[in-house]
Amino acid sequence: MTMPAELVAGIDRYERNRSRFIAEAVRRELKRRQRQELQRSLEDPHPDSLATASLGLQSWAESLPTGDAELLDPEAGVPVRWSPGQGWQEPGA
């Protein structure tokens, strides 16, 4: 990996171990992008997510291949519904 000299000098001002500094920066950026992607998916969910939500988790779990249904606990969590313009909400909210 190559970087401009001024970036390397900036790293050296704060950290002796450049590799650790870069690894931490990359981890932070990956987490930021994952949060951004999640936020985007919450604001505009994939059509399959809406279809699954309309089926209900229990029905969807029952449609899974044999043996996979026990990977999911339909009783756990909080029921939600999609409201256009408002996002995912608990029923009655």
Coordinates of C-alpha atoms in Angstrom, one line a residue:
M1 CA 0.0 0.0 0.0
T2 CA 1.3 3.4 -0.8
M3 CA 0.3 6.8 0.7
P4 CA 1.2 10.4 0.3
A5 CA 4.1 11.4 2.5
E6 CA 2.0 14.0 4.3
L7 CA -0.4 11.2 5.4
V8 CA 2.4 9.1 6.7
A9 CA 3.8 12.1 8.6
G10 CA 0.4 12.8 10.1
I11 CA 0.2 9.2 11.3
D12 CA 3.6 9.3 12.8
R13 CA 2.6 12.4 14.8
Y14 CA 0.0 10.2 16.7
E15 CA 1.2 6.7 16.5
R16 CA 4.5 4.8 16.3
N17 CA 2.8 1.7 14.9
R18 CA 1.5 2.7 11.5
S19 CA 0.0 -0.7 10.8
R20 CA -2.1 -0.5 14.0
F21 CA -3.2 3.0 13.2
I22 CA -4.3 2.1 9.7
A23 CA -6.0 -1.1 10.9
E24 CA -8.0 0.9 13.5
A25 CA -8.9 3.6 10.9
V26 CA -10.1 0.9 8.4
R27 CA -12.2 -0.9 11.1
R28 CA -13.8 2.4 12.0
E29 CA -14.6 3.2 8.4
L30 CA -16.0 -0.2 7.7
K31 CA -18.3 0.1 10.8
R32 CA -19.4 3.5 9.7
R33 CA -20.2 2.2 6.2
Q34 CA -22.1 -0.8 7.7
R35 CA -24.2 1.6 9.9
Q36 CA -24.8 3.8 6.8
E37 CA -25.9 0.8 4.8
L38 CA -28.2 -0.4 7.6
Q39 CA -29.7 3.1 7.9
R40 CA -30.3 3.2 4.1
S41 CA -32.0 -0.2 4.2
L42 CA -34.2 0.9 7.1
E43 CA -35.3 4.0 5.2
D44 CA -35.9 2.1 2.0
P45 CA -36.1 -1.7 2.6
H46 CA -35.6 -4.3 0.0
P47 CA -38.9 -5.6 -1.5
D48 CA -38.1 -9.0 -0.1
S49 CA -38.0 -7.6 3.4
L50 CA -41.4 -6.0 2.9
A51 CA -42.8 -9.3 1.6
T52 CA -41.3 -11.2 4.5
A53 CA -42.7 -8.7 7.0
S54 CA -46.2 -9.0 5.5
L55 CA -46.1 -12.8 5.8
G56 CA -45.2 -12.6 9.4
L57 CA -42.1 -14.1 10.9
Q58 CA -43.9 -17.3 12.0
S59 CA -45.1 -18.0 8.5
W60 CA -41.7 -17.2 7.0
A61 CA -40.0 -19.5 9.5
E62 CA -42.3 -22.3 8.7
S63 CA -41.4 -22.0 5.0
L64 CA -37.7 -22.6 5.7
P65 CA -36.1 -25.9 4.6
T66 CA -36.3 -28.7 7.1
G67 CA -33.9 -28.3 9.9
D68 CA -33.4 -24.5 9.4
A69 CA -36.5 -23.4 11.3
E70 CA -34.8 -24.0 14.7
L71 CA -32.3 -21.4 13.8
L72 CA -34.9 -18.8 14.4
D73 CA -37.1 -18.0 17.4
P74 CA -40.2 -16.3 16.1
E75 CA -41.3 -15.4 19.7
A76 CA -38.1 -13.4 20.3
G77 CA -37.9 -9.7 19.4
V78 CA -40.5 -7.0 18.8
P79 CA -43.2 -7.1 16.1
V80 CA -42.8 -4.3 13.5
R81 CA -44.6 -3.1 10.4
W82 CA -43.4 -0.9 7.6
S83 CA -45.0 2.5 7.2
P84 CA -44.1 4.3 4.0
G85 CA -42.5 7.6 4.9
Q86 CA -42.2 6.6 8.6
G87 CA -40.1 3.4 8.4
W88 CA -40.3 0.3 10.6
Q89 CA -42.7 0.8 13.6
E90 CA -44.1 -1.3 16.3
P91 CA -47.8 -2.0 15.7
G92 CA -50.0 0.6 17.3
A93 CA -47.2 3.2 17.3

